[in-house]
Amino acid sequence: MSNSNDTEETVGVRLARERKRRGLTQTGLAQRISYSRSFLAGVEAGHRMPSPSFVSAVARALGVDPAALYGQPYDVHDDYSLHAAIPALRRALVAAEIGPDLDAPPRPLDTLAAEVATVRRLLNEAQMTKAGNSLPPALDELAAHAHQTDDPRAWALLSRGLYLGASFARRLGCTGDALALLQAETATAARADDPNLPLLIPLLKALVLMGMDDTRQGLKLLNRAIGRVDLSRPDGPEVAGALELRAAILAARLGEEGAAAAWDHHGRAVERIRSAGTVAEIHGQQTNTANAAIHGAAVAVELGDVDEAIRRDAEIGDRTLDALSEERVAHHAIDMSRALTEAGAYDRALDRLTSADHIAPQFTRAHPSAHVVVAHLVDVRRALPEPLRRLDRRIRT
């Protein structure tokens, strides 16, 4: 967690320290990853911006969690402790497995269903503290219903709640907690009367695996899930489209090797959305034209094709972004700040990152790419313009 009095260390500084602790030279570490010694040296010195794929590869080679190199969990300033929800989610995880010991009867399922929907909305709006405060009590009560009645609806709601908890934990860099919550969700989803519900689990697990440099395993999970979607069910197009979009990102993370597959997955997602007309939003996956558009830009960013990413971004426009949640819009702005920084368009990158911080401050300040971009923008400037100084203060100190 960053020190509120000092500027946060960069990925390069943490990387160099972990490398030296293991007795590795820059050449020795470079031989273990698919990056040159000069690039590695540039990252350590602050001259090159580390991509998520680079951080994942280095973390795997050094045997550390990527969160350790990013410096997560970050100290996201707020009136309440954002991280206080993690211990509460761990306790809720135990309750989901064996049933809770409540002091009072749980609220009705309809009330708890509305609570889960509210938490999903709060996460989409990037109001993370409110979501973290609301979710653990709801999980306890849903677990009580599920274990006492064995009602498939209770199990389905519990599964969706655990998914939201895993998503929350992953955003904070708590990888182990996210995986544990997903494991519990696997068991609960199997007891719900919805064959497509378990297929949502690879959506999030694939992101966790990608961060651990197990991208191929994550892509394998997604491809397997895509082939199992029951398209005849109301949630079929939403689930299938979401899986294709996620698979596009993972395939792109493989670089040139996965480029063709990435665009194929993206194209199939676009076609599914187009042929379905309006996709029913049952699971809150935002499987729509707007989300497909920003995923196209994200694929280009992951492939390192910054010109294509910038071109696609220019075609998106405010009207498209208005159809998306604050979290999605901020995520796109962070992605584009990466691309613009790589292109040397530092002022435009700063504008996009400032926009993300304005739209979804908690989400942006907890996002590792935002920290990486700000650190790089600070490193490449001889004198910091006041907007960058303010953003650095908000995000990294």
mmCIF file of C-alpha atoms in Angstrom:
data_model
loop_
_atom_site.group_PDB
_atom_site.id
_atom_site.type_symbol
_atom_site.label_atom_id
_atom_site.label_comp_id
_atom_site.label_asym_id
_atom_site.label_seq_id
_atom_site.Cartn_x
_atom_site.Cartn_y
_atom_site.Cartn_z
ATOM 1 C CA MET A 1 0.000 0.000 0.000
ATOM 2 C CA SER A 2 1.359 3.399 -0.915
ATOM 3 C CA ASN A 3 2.575 5.831 1.685
ATOM 4 C CA SER A 4 0.377 8.901 1.809
ATOM 5 C CA ASN A 5 3.411 11.110 2.398
ATOM 6 C CA ASP A 6 5.671 9.876 -0.366
ATOM 7 C CA THR A 7 5.304 9.270 -4.084
ATOM 8 C CA GLU A 8 4.585 5.629 -4.816
ATOM 9 C CA GLU A 9 7.414 3.463 -6.108
ATOM 10 C CA THR A 10 7.246 2.504 -9.774
ATOM 11 C CA VAL A 11 6.925 -0.984 -11.221
ATOM 12 C CA GLY A 12 10.521 -0.672 -12.397
ATOM 13 C CA VAL A 13 11.833 0.021 -8.904
ATOM 14 C CA ARG A 14 9.949 -2.943 -7.420
ATOM 15 C CA LEU A 15 11.005 -5.172 -10.316
ATOM 16 C CA ALA A 16 14.690 -4.338 -9.842
ATOM 17 C CA ARG A 17 14.470 -5.040 -6.116
ATOM 18 C CA GLU A 18 12.779 -8.435 -6.632
ATOM 19 C CA ARG A 19 15.274 -9.331 -9.363
ATOM 20 C CA LYS A 20 18.259 -8.530 -7.161
ATOM 21 C CA ARG A 21 16.775 -10.455 -4.239
ATOM 22 C CA ARG A 22 16.839 -13.545 -6.446
ATOM 23 C CA GLY A 23 20.425 -12.962 -7.535
ATOM 24 C CA LEU A 24 19.464 -12.348 -11.162
ATOM 25 C CA THR A 25 21.118 -9.929 -13.558
ATOM 26 C CA GLN A 26 19.043 -8.057 -16.115
ATOM 27 C CA THR A 27 20.415 -10.405 -18.758
ATOM 28 C CA GLY A 28 19.526 -13.443 -16.658
ATOM 29 C CA LEU A 29 15.930 -12.282 -16.154
ATOM 30 C CA ALA A 30 15.571 -11.272 -19.800
ATOM 31 C CA GLN A 31 16.500 -14.803 -20.820
ATOM 32 C CA ARG A 32 13.465 -16.093 -18.869
ATOM 33 C CA ILE A 33 10.939 -13.807 -20.563
ATOM 34 C CA SER A 34 10.192 -12.835 -24.157
ATOM 35 C CA TYR A 35 11.543 -9.298 -23.743
ATOM 36 C CA SER A 36 15.001 -7.900 -24.418
ATOM 37 C CA ARG A 37 17.474 -6.880 -21.740
ATOM 38 C CA SER A 38 17.360 -3.307 -23.072
ATOM 39 C CA PHE A 39 13.583 -3.143 -22.631
ATOM 40 C CA LEU A 40 13.878 -4.581 -19.123
ATOM 41 C CA ALA A 41 16.597 -2.050 -18.286
ATOM 42 C CA GLY A 42 14.428 0.734 -19.675
ATOM 43 C CA VAL A 43 11.520 -0.265 -17.426
ATOM 44 C CA GLU A 44 13.742 -0.421 -14.348
ATOM 45 C CA ALA A 45 15.181 3.016 -15.156
ATOM 46 C CA GLY A 46 11.736 4.515 -15.832
ATOM 47 C CA HIS A 47 12.411 5.139 -19.540
ATOM 48 C CA ARG A 48 9.991 2.482 -20.857
ATOM 49 C CA MET A 49 6.382 1.942 -19.829
ATOM 50 C CA PRO A 50 5.681 -1.642 -18.678
ATOM 51 C CA SER A 51 2.647 -3.221 -20.337
ATOM 52 C CA PRO A 52 0.366 -5.597 -18.409
ATOM 53 C CA SER A 53 1.745 -8.515 -20.435
ATOM 54 C CA PHE A 54 5.314 -7.545 -19.488
ATOM 55 C CA VAL A 55 4.431 -7.293 -15.786
ATOM 56 C CA SER A 56 2.703 -10.695 -15.901
ATOM 57 C CA ALA A 57 5.669 -12.330 -17.611
ATOM 58 C CA VAL A 58 8.185 -10.852 -15.175
ATOM 59 C CA ALA A 59 6.041 -11.762 -12.165
ATOM 60 C CA ARG A 60 5.871 -15.363 -13.348
ATOM 61 C CA ALA A 61 9.616 -15.507 -13.937
ATOM 62 C CA LEU A 62 10.335 -14.063 -10.484
ATOM 63 C CA GLY A 63 7.718 -16.211 -8.747
ATOM 64 C CA VAL A 64 5.754 -13.272 -7.339
ATOM 65 C CA ASP A 65 2.169 -12.088 -7.640
ATOM 66 C CA PRO A 66 1.809 -9.337 -10.275
ATOM 67 C CA ALA A 67 0.131 -7.281 -7.549
ATOM 68 C CA ALA A 68 3.483 -7.160 -5.738
ATOM 69 C CA LEU A 69 5.103 -5.468 -8.740
ATOM 70 C CA TYR A 70 2.176 -3.085 -9.159
ATOM 71 C CA GLY A 71 2.253 -2.237 -5.456
ATOM 72 C CA GLN A 72 -1.327 -3.367 -4.901
ATOM 73 C CA PRO A 73 -3.482 -3.055 -2.961
ATOM 74 C CA TYR A 74 -3.375 0.705 -3.380
ATOM 75 C CA ASP A 75 -4.399 3.161 -0.700
ATOM 76 C CA VAL A 76 -7.512 4.515 -2.410
ATOM 77 C CA HIS A 77 -8.443 7.604 -0.437
ATOM 78 C CA ASP A 78 -12.058 7.637 0.706
ATOM 79 C CA ASP A 79 -14.167 8.328 3.769
ATOM 80 C CA TYR A 80 -14.262 4.594 4.466
ATOM 81 C CA SER A 81 -11.628 1.930 4.039
ATOM 82 C CA LEU A 82 -12.170 0.317 0.672
ATOM 83 C CA HIS A 83 -10.158 -2.719 1.727
ATOM 84 C CA ALA A 84 -12.237 -3.437 4.842
ATOM 85 C CA ALA A 85 -14.618 -5.399 2.611
ATOM 86 C CA ILE A 86 -12.009 -8.098 1.900
ATOM 87 C CA PRO A 87 -12.035 -9.706 5.394
ATOM 88 C CA ALA A 88 -15.839 -9.508 5.351
ATOM 89 C CA LEU A 89 -15.903 -11.276 1.971
ATOM 90 C CA ARG A 90 -13.624 -13.995 3.342
ATOM 91 C CA ARG A 91 -16.076 -14.621 6.168
ATOM 92 C CA ALA A 92 -18.953 -14.627 3.679
ATOM 93 C CA LEU A 93 -17.029 -17.194 1.634
ATOM 94 C CA VAL A 94 -17.038 -19.595 4.583
ATOM 95 C CA ALA A 95 -20.758 -18.969 5.100
ATOM 96 C CA ALA A 96 -21.420 -19.769 1.442
ATOM 97 C CA GLU A 97 -19.726 -23.135 1.854
ATOM 98 C CA ILE A 98 -21.200 -24.326 5.161
ATOM 99 C CA GLY A 99 -24.070 -21.951 5.918
ATOM 100 C CA PRO A 100 -23.989 -18.899 8.215
ATOM 101 C CA ASP A 101 -24.992 -18.487 11.833
ATOM 102 C CA LEU A 102 -27.266 -15.440 11.652
ATOM 103 C CA ASP A 103 -28.606 -13.497 14.614
ATOM 104 C CA ALA A 104 -31.923 -12.890 12.809
ATOM 105 C CA PRO A 105 -33.860 -14.515 9.954
ATOM 106 C CA PRO A 106 -32.628 -13.523 6.490
ATOM 107 C CA ARG A 107 -34.551 -11.005 4.435
ATOM 108 C CA PRO A 108 -36.873 -12.339 1.683
ATOM 109 C CA LEU A 109 -35.260 -13.527 -1.538
ATOM 110 C CA ASP A 110 -36.916 -10.750 -3.560
ATOM 111 C CA THR A 111 -35.302 -8.179 -1.278
ATOM 112 C CA LEU A 112 -31.920 -9.856 -1.564
ATOM 113 C CA ALA A 113 -32.262 -10.132 -5.339
ATOM 114 C CA ALA A 114 -32.719 -6.363 -5.428
ATOM 115 C CA GLU A 115 -29.669 -5.993 -3.166
ATOM 116 C CA VAL A 116 -27.509 -8.065 -5.545
ATOM 117 C CA ALA A 117 -28.752 -5.945 -8.467
ATOM 118 C CA THR A 118 -27.856 -2.808 -6.518
ATOM 119 C CA VAL A 119 -24.321 -4.078 -5.843
ATOM 120 C CA ARG A 120 -23.910 -4.844 -9.541
ATOM 121 C CA ARG A 121 -25.077 -1.307 -10.368
ATOM 122 C CA LEU A 122 -22.698 0.183 -7.805
ATOM 123 C CA LEU A 123 -19.752 -1.713 -9.287
ATOM 124 C CA ASN A 124 -20.742 -0.588 -12.787
ATOM 125 C CA GLU A 125 -20.883 2.966 -11.460
ATOM 126 C CA ALA A 126 -17.455 2.376 -9.839
ATOM 127 C CA GLN A 127 -18.821 3.128 -6.368
ATOM 128 C CA MET A 128 -16.626 0.458 -4.899
ATOM 129 C CA THR A 129 -16.801 1.309 -1.208
ATOM 130 C CA LYS A 130 -20.601 1.238 -1.213
ATOM 131 C CA ALA A 131 -20.575 -2.057 -3.112
ATOM 132 C CA GLY A 132 -18.038 -3.559 -0.717
ATOM 133 C CA ASN A 133 -20.074 -2.527 2.310
ATOM 134 C CA SER A 134 -23.346 -3.945 0.932
ATOM 135 C CA LEU A 135 -22.259 -7.265 -0.523
ATOM 136 C CA PRO A 136 -21.004 -9.388 2.447
ATOM 137 C CA PRO A 137 -24.261 -9.133 4.512
ATOM 138 C CA ALA A 138 -26.287 -10.020 1.416
ATOM 139 C CA LEU A 139 -24.071 -13.046 0.767
ATOM 140 C CA ASP A 140 -24.582 -14.280 4.328
ATOM 141 C CA GLU A 141 -28.351 -14.043 4.015
ATOM 142 C CA LEU A 142 -28.391 -15.692 0.593
ATOM 143 C CA ALA A 143 -26.247 -18.518 1.949
ATOM 144 C CA ALA A 144 -28.787 -18.993 4.746
ATOM 145 C CA HIS A 145 -31.618 -19.286 2.238
ATOM 146 C CA ALA A 146 -29.654 -21.646 0.008
ATOM 147 C CA HIS A 147 -28.566 -24.026 2.752
ATOM 148 C CA GLN A 148 -31.925 -24.000 4.553
ATOM 149 C CA THR A 149 -34.216 -24.391 1.523
ATOM 150 C CA ASP A 150 -31.991 -25.718 -1.303
ATOM 151 C CA ASP A 151 -33.980 -23.366 -3.552
ATOM 152 C CA PRO A 152 -32.278 -23.115 -6.988
ATOM 153 C CA ARG A 153 -33.114 -19.410 -7.086
ATOM 154 C CA ALA A 154 -31.259 -18.844 -3.816
ATOM 155 C CA TRP A 155 -28.246 -20.725 -5.161
ATOM 156 C CA ALA A 156 -28.363 -18.672 -8.376
ATOM 157 C CA LEU A 157 -28.471 -15.385 -6.464
ATOM 158 C CA LEU A 158 -25.666 -16.548 -4.186
ATOM 159 C CA SER A 159 -23.611 -17.473 -7.244
ATOM 160 C CA ARG A 160 -24.131 -14.031 -8.772
ATOM 161 C CA GLY A 161 -23.203 -12.391 -5.488
ATOM 162 C CA LEU A 162 -20.000 -14.414 -5.225
ATOM 163 C CA TYR A 163 -19.143 -13.401 -8.788
ATOM 164 C CA LEU A 164 -19.519 -9.747 -7.822
ATOM 165 C CA GLY A 165 -17.339 -10.354 -4.773
ATOM 166 C CA ALA A 166 -14.642 -11.954 -6.921
ATOM 167 C CA SER A 167 -14.808 -9.033 -9.339
ATOM 168 C CA PHE A 168 -14.451 -6.594 -6.447
ATOM 169 C CA ALA A 169 -11.448 -8.475 -5.018
ATOM 170 C CA ARG A 170 -9.711 -8.700 -8.388
ATOM 171 C CA ARG A 171 -10.028 -4.952 -8.921
ATOM 172 C CA LEU A 172 -8.166 -4.391 -5.677
ATOM 173 C CA GLY A 173 -5.391 -6.805 -6.687
ATOM 174 C CA CYS A 174 -6.467 -9.478 -4.193
ATOM 175 C CA THR A 175 -5.930 -12.363 -6.620
ATOM 176 C CA GLY A 176 -6.109 -15.188 -4.069
ATOM 177 C CA ASP A 177 -9.402 -13.913 -2.674
ATOM 178 C CA ALA A 178 -10.843 -13.565 -6.162
ATOM 179 C CA LEU A 179 -9.922 -17.165 -7.022
ATOM 180 C CA ALA A 180 -11.348 -18.467 -3.743
ATOM 181 C CA LEU A 181 -14.643 -16.661 -4.355
ATOM 182 C CA LEU A 182 -14.777 -18.035 -7.890
ATOM 183 C CA GLN A 183 -14.163 -21.550 -6.589
ATOM 184 C CA ALA A 184 -17.104 -21.173 -4.217
ATOM 185 C CA GLU A 185 -19.184 -19.794 -7.066
ATOM 186 C CA THR A 186 -18.459 -22.920 -9.088
ATOM 187 C CA ALA A 187 -20.140 -25.028 -6.413
ATOM 188 C CA THR A 188 -23.123 -22.721 -5.984
ATOM 189 C CA ALA A 189 -23.749 -22.202 -9.715
ATOM 190 C CA ALA A 190 -23.955 -25.973 -10.170
ATOM 191 C CA ARG A 191 -26.985 -26.016 -7.831
ATOM 192 C CA ALA A 192 -28.847 -23.254 -9.662
ATOM 193 C CA ASP A 193 -31.350 -24.062 -12.376
ATOM 194 C CA ASP A 194 -29.493 -22.234 -15.143
ATOM 195 C CA PRO A 195 -27.035 -24.130 -17.360
ATOM 196 C CA ASN A 196 -25.465 -20.880 -18.591
ATOM 197 C CA LEU A 197 -24.733 -19.507 -15.119
ATOM 198 C CA PRO A 198 -21.562 -21.613 -14.542
ATOM 199 C CA LEU A 199 -20.238 -20.322 -17.880
ATOM 200 C CA LEU A 200 -19.863 -16.837 -16.407
ATOM 201 C CA ILE A 201 -17.120 -18.088 -14.096
ATOM 202 C CA PRO A 202 -14.495 -18.370 -16.892
ATOM 203 C CA LEU A 203 -15.174 -14.707 -17.758
ATOM 204 C CA LEU A 204 -13.560 -13.574 -14.534
ATOM 205 C CA LYS A 205 -11.192 -16.491 -13.988
ATOM 206 C CA ALA A 206 -9.666 -15.837 -17.415
ATOM 207 C CA LEU A 207 -8.767 -12.289 -16.377
ATOM 208 C CA VAL A 208 -7.121 -13.587 -13.213
ATOM 209 C CA LEU A 209 -5.177 -16.175 -15.215
ATOM 210 C CA MET A 210 -4.121 -13.547 -17.752
ATOM 211 C CA GLY A 211 -2.714 -11.450 -14.931
ATOM 212 C CA MET A 212 -0.752 -14.507 -13.760
ATOM 213 C CA ASP A 213 0.725 -15.003 -17.268
ATOM 214 C CA ASP A 214 -1.452 -18.088 -17.772
ATOM 215 C CA THR A 215 -3.200 -16.518 -20.739
ATOM 216 C CA ARG A 216 -3.371 -19.722 -22.785
ATOM 217 C CA GLN A 217 -5.112 -21.535 -19.935
ATOM 218 C CA GLY A 218 -7.568 -18.687 -19.598
ATOM 219 C CA LEU A 219 -8.262 -18.730 -23.323
ATOM 220 C CA LYS A 220 -8.796 -22.488 -23.197
ATOM 221 C CA LEU A 221 -11.400 -21.997 -20.450
ATOM 222 C CA LEU A 222 -13.190 -19.366 -22.501
ATOM 223 C CA ASN A 223 -13.237 -21.400 -25.708
ATOM 224 C CA ARG A 224 -14.607 -24.398 -23.818
ATOM 225 C CA ALA A 225 -17.336 -22.232 -22.282
ATOM 226 C CA ILE A 226 -18.265 -20.679 -25.637
ATOM 227 C CA GLY A 227 -18.970 -24.142 -27.018
ATOM 228 C CA ARG A 228 -21.301 -24.947 -24.109
ATOM 229 C CA VAL A 229 -23.592 -21.906 -24.175
ATOM 230 C CA ASP A 230 -27.272 -22.781 -24.530
ATOM 231 C CA LEU A 231 -28.283 -20.112 -27.039
ATOM 232 C CA SER A 232 -31.951 -21.055 -26.771
ATOM 233 C CA ARG A 233 -32.156 -19.625 -23.264
ATOM 234 C CA PRO A 234 -32.925 -15.920 -22.700
ATOM 235 C CA ASP A 235 -29.410 -15.293 -21.367
ATOM 236 C CA GLY A 236 -27.685 -17.221 -24.179
ATOM 237 C CA PRO A 237 -26.755 -14.296 -26.477
ATOM 238 C CA GLU A 238 -25.555 -12.208 -23.516
ATOM 239 C CA VAL A 239 -23.303 -14.964 -22.165
ATOM 240 C CA ALA A 240 -21.960 -16.032 -25.573
ATOM 241 C CA GLY A 241 -21.206 -12.463 -26.622
ATOM 242 C CA ALA A 242 -19.463 -11.676 -23.335
ATOM 243 C CA LEU A 243 -17.314 -14.801 -23.627
ATOM 244 C CA GLU A 244 -16.295 -13.921 -27.187
ATOM 245 C CA LEU A 245 -15.306 -10.383 -26.170
ATOM 246 C CA ARG A 246 -13.252 -11.652 -23.247
ATOM 247 C CA ALA A 247 -11.593 -14.271 -25.476
ATOM 248 C CA ALA A 248 -10.656 -11.505 -27.925
ATOM 249 C CA ILE A 249 -8.734 -9.690 -25.192
ATOM 250 C CA LEU A 250 -6.908 -12.812 -24.022
ATOM 251 C CA ALA A 251 -5.984 -13.855 -27.548
ATOM 252 C CA ALA A 252 -4.646 -10.343 -28.190
ATOM 253 C CA ARG A 253 -2.498 -10.605 -25.059
ATOM 254 C CA LEU A 254 -0.606 -13.406 -26.869
ATOM 255 C CA GLY A 255 0.646 -10.819 -29.369
ATOM 256 C CA GLU A 256 1.179 -11.633 -33.026
ATOM 257 C CA GLU A 257 0.556 -15.313 -32.298
ATOM 258 C CA GLY A 258 -3.000 -14.588 -31.179
ATOM 259 C CA ALA A 259 -3.855 -11.628 -33.425
ATOM 260 C CA ALA A 260 -5.997 -13.525 -35.942
ATOM 261 C CA ALA A 261 -7.902 -15.351 -33.199
ATOM 262 C CA ALA A 262 -8.432 -12.083 -31.326
ATOM 263 C CA TRP A 263 -10.104 -10.388 -34.271
ATOM 264 C CA ASP A 264 -12.080 -13.559 -35.043
ATOM 265 C CA HIS A 265 -13.472 -13.620 -31.502
ATOM 266 C CA HIS A 266 -14.270 -9.925 -31.676
ATOM 267 C CA GLY A 267 -15.959 -10.323 -35.052
ATOM 268 C CA ARG A 268 -18.133 -13.175 -33.787
ATOM 269 C CA ALA A 269 -19.163 -11.100 -30.778
ATOM 270 C CA VAL A 270 -20.159 -8.202 -33.026
ATOM 271 C CA GLU A 271 -22.133 -10.568 -35.247
ATOM 272 C CA ARG A 272 -23.917 -12.170 -32.282
ATOM 273 C CA ILE A 273 -24.947 -8.752 -30.986
ATOM 274 C CA ARG A 274 -26.077 -7.608 -34.432
ATOM 275 C CA SER A 275 -28.119 -10.740 -35.123
ATOM 276 C CA ALA A 276 -29.738 -10.690 -31.676
ATOM 277 C CA GLY A 277 -30.872 -7.080 -32.012
ATOM 278 C CA THR A 278 -31.259 -6.031 -28.394
ATOM 279 C CA VAL A 279 -29.477 -8.485 -26.096
ATOM 280 C CA ALA A 280 -31.280 -9.137 -22.813
ATOM 281 C CA GLU A 281 -29.160 -7.912 -19.885
ATOM 282 C CA ILE A 282 -29.804 -10.680 -17.362
ATOM 283 C CA HIS A 283 -26.300 -10.963 -15.892
ATOM 284 C CA GLY A 284 -25.177 -7.356 -16.378
ATOM 285 C CA GLN A 285 -22.419 -8.169 -18.876
ATOM 286 C CA GLN A 286 -23.131 -5.143 -21.124
ATOM 287 C CA THR A 287 -23.165 -7.311 -24.245
ATOM 288 C CA ASN A 288 -24.007 -4.520 -26.650
ATOM 289 C CA THR A 289 -22.644 -2.624 -29.652
ATOM 290 C CA ALA A 290 -20.958 0.025 -27.500
ATOM 291 C CA ASN A 291 -19.065 -2.495 -25.387
ATOM 292 C CA ALA A 292 -18.010 -4.367 -28.526
ATOM 293 C CA ALA A 293 -16.662 -1.098 -29.943
ATOM 294 C CA ILE A 294 -14.432 -0.341 -26.956
ATOM 295 C CA HIS A 295 -13.306 -3.968 -26.879
ATOM 296 C CA GLY A 296 -12.113 -3.518 -30.458
ATOM 297 C CA ALA A 297 -9.920 -0.635 -29.336
ATOM 298 C CA ALA A 298 -8.725 -2.701 -26.365
ATOM 299 C CA VAL A 299 -7.743 -5.592 -28.663
ATOM 300 C CA ALA A 300 -5.611 -3.190 -30.683
ATOM 301 C CA VAL A 301 -3.999 -1.833 -27.502
ATOM 302 C CA GLU A 302 -3.148 -5.353 -26.299
ATOM 303 C CA LEU A 303 -1.663 -6.172 -29.702
ATOM 304 C CA GLY A 304 0.523 -3.069 -29.485
ATOM 305 C CA ASP A 305 -1.131 -1.560 -32.577
ATOM 306 C CA VAL A 306 -1.531 1.920 -31.152
ATOM 307 C CA ASP A 307 -2.454 3.491 -34.508
ATOM 308 C CA GLU A 308 -5.382 1.081 -34.885
ATOM 309 C CA ALA A 309 -6.428 1.675 -31.286
ATOM 310 C CA ILE A 310 -6.410 5.453 -31.779
ATOM 311 C CA ARG A 311 -8.310 5.114 -35.069
ATOM 312 C CA ARG A 312 -11.007 2.979 -33.453
ATOM 313 C CA ASP A 313 -11.218 5.333 -30.495
ATOM 314 C CA ALA A 314 -11.846 8.266 -32.849
ATOM 315 C CA GLU A 315 -14.807 6.387 -34.363
ATOM 316 C CA ILE A 316 -16.456 5.592 -31.032
ATOM 317 C CA GLY A 317 -17.662 9.011 -29.959
ATOM 318 C CA ASP A 318 -19.555 10.247 -26.915
ATOM 319 C CA ARG A 319 -22.898 8.830 -28.027
ATOM 320 C CA THR A 320 -21.512 5.295 -27.959
ATOM 321 C CA LEU A 321 -19.888 5.814 -24.568
ATOM 322 C CA ASP A 322 -23.182 7.121 -23.147
ATOM 323 C CA ALA A 323 -24.593 3.583 -23.553
ATOM 324 C CA LEU A 324 -21.976 2.160 -21.151
ATOM 325 C CA SER A 325 -21.488 2.191 -17.406
ATOM 326 C CA GLU A 326 -19.032 4.553 -15.738
ATOM 327 C CA GLU A 327 -16.675 1.645 -15.033
ATOM 328 C CA ARG A 328 -16.571 0.643 -18.706
ATOM 329 C CA VAL A 329 -16.069 4.225 -19.910
ATOM 330 C CA ALA A 330 -13.248 4.769 -17.418
ATOM 331 C CA HIS A 331 -11.640 1.448 -18.390
ATOM 332 C CA HIS A 332 -11.660 2.518 -22.039
ATOM 333 C CA ALA A 333 -10.122 5.875 -21.157
ATOM 334 C CA ILE A 334 -7.336 4.123 -19.225
ATOM 335 C CA ASP A 335 -6.703 1.782 -22.165
ATOM 336 C CA MET A 336 -6.470 4.752 -24.503
ATOM 337 C CA SER A 337 -4.122 6.580 -22.137
ATOM 338 C CA ARG A 338 -1.797 3.588 -22.518
ATOM 339 C CA ALA A 339 -2.001 3.735 -26.310
ATOM 340 C CA LEU A 340 -1.514 7.508 -26.455
ATOM 341 C CA THR A 341 1.465 7.304 -24.101
ATOM 342 C CA GLU A 342 3.056 4.661 -26.327
ATOM 343 C CA ALA A 343 2.429 6.974 -29.304
ATOM 344 C CA GLY A 344 4.168 9.845 -27.502
ATOM 345 C CA ALA A 345 0.952 11.876 -27.299
ATOM 346 C CA TYR A 346 1.513 12.684 -23.645
ATOM 347 C CA ASP A 347 -0.914 15.588 -23.327
ATOM 348 C CA ARG A 348 -3.759 13.570 -24.834
ATOM 349 C CA ALA A 349 -2.869 10.612 -22.602
ATOM 350 C CA LEU A 350 -3.064 12.886 -19.564
ATOM 351 C CA ASP A 351 -6.454 14.199 -20.722
ATOM 352 C CA ARG A 352 -7.850 10.670 -21.027
ATOM 353 C CA LEU A 353 -6.535 9.610 -17.647
ATOM 354 C CA THR A 354 -7.891 12.768 -16.032
ATOM 355 C CA SER A 355 -11.237 11.989 -17.644
ATOM 356 C CA ALA A 356 -11.183 8.442 -16.216
ATOM 357 C CA ASP A 357 -10.404 9.804 -12.762
ATOM 358 C CA HIS A 358 -13.315 12.239 -13.041
ATOM 359 C CA ILE A 359 -15.786 9.600 -14.254
ATOM 360 C CA ALA A 360 -14.823 6.782 -11.872
ATOM 361 C CA PRO A 361 -12.267 7.952 -9.294
ATOM 362 C CA GLN A 362 -12.195 4.857 -7.076
ATOM 363 C CA PHE A 363 -11.942 2.511 -10.043
ATOM 364 C CA THR A 364 -9.205 4.577 -11.698
ATOM 365 C CA ARG A 365 -7.147 4.950 -8.537
ATOM 366 C CA ALA A 366 -7.323 1.182 -7.965
ATOM 367 C CA HIS A 367 -6.357 0.325 -11.564
ATOM 368 C CA PRO A 368 -2.694 -0.680 -12.073
ATOM 369 C CA SER A 369 -2.510 0.701 -15.619
ATOM 370 C CA ALA A 370 -3.510 4.144 -14.347
ATOM 371 C CA HIS A 371 -0.624 4.052 -11.882
ATOM 372 C CA VAL A 372 1.788 2.859 -14.576
ATOM 373 C CA VAL A 373 0.765 5.560 -17.061
ATOM 374 C CA VAL A 374 0.939 8.366 -14.488
ATOM 375 C CA ALA A 375 4.374 7.178 -13.341
ATOM 376 C CA HIS A 376 5.625 7.155 -16.929
ATOM 377 C CA LEU A 377 4.191 10.588 -17.700
ATOM 378 C CA VAL A 378 5.965 11.924 -14.608
ATOM 379 C CA ASP A 379 9.249 10.254 -15.608
ATOM 380 C CA VAL A 380 9.290 11.640 -19.161
ATOM 381 C CA ARG A 381 8.651 15.252 -18.112
ATOM 382 C CA ARG A 382 11.460 17.532 -17.035
ATOM 383 C CA ALA A 383 8.918 19.819 -15.379
ATOM 384 C CA LEU A 384 5.461 18.640 -14.391
ATOM 385 C CA PRO A 385 2.485 20.643 -15.690
ATOM 386 C CA GLU A 386 0.002 21.393 -12.956
ATOM 387 C CA PRO A 387 -2.720 19.008 -14.307
ATOM 388 C CA LEU A 388 -0.221 16.104 -14.181
ATOM 389 C CA ARG A 389 0.969 17.153 -10.728
ATOM 390 C CA ARG A 390 -2.636 17.088 -9.452
ATOM 391 C CA LEU A 391 -3.356 13.725 -11.082
ATOM 392 C CA ASP A 392 -0.154 12.222 -9.681
ATOM 393 C CA ARG A 393 -1.128 13.459 -6.235
ATOM 394 C CA ARG A 394 -4.606 11.958 -6.488
ATOM 395 C CA ILE A 395 -3.631 8.598 -7.965
ATOM 396 C CA ARG A 396 -0.145 7.759 -6.694
ATOM 397 C CA THR A 397 0.363 9.521 -3.370
#
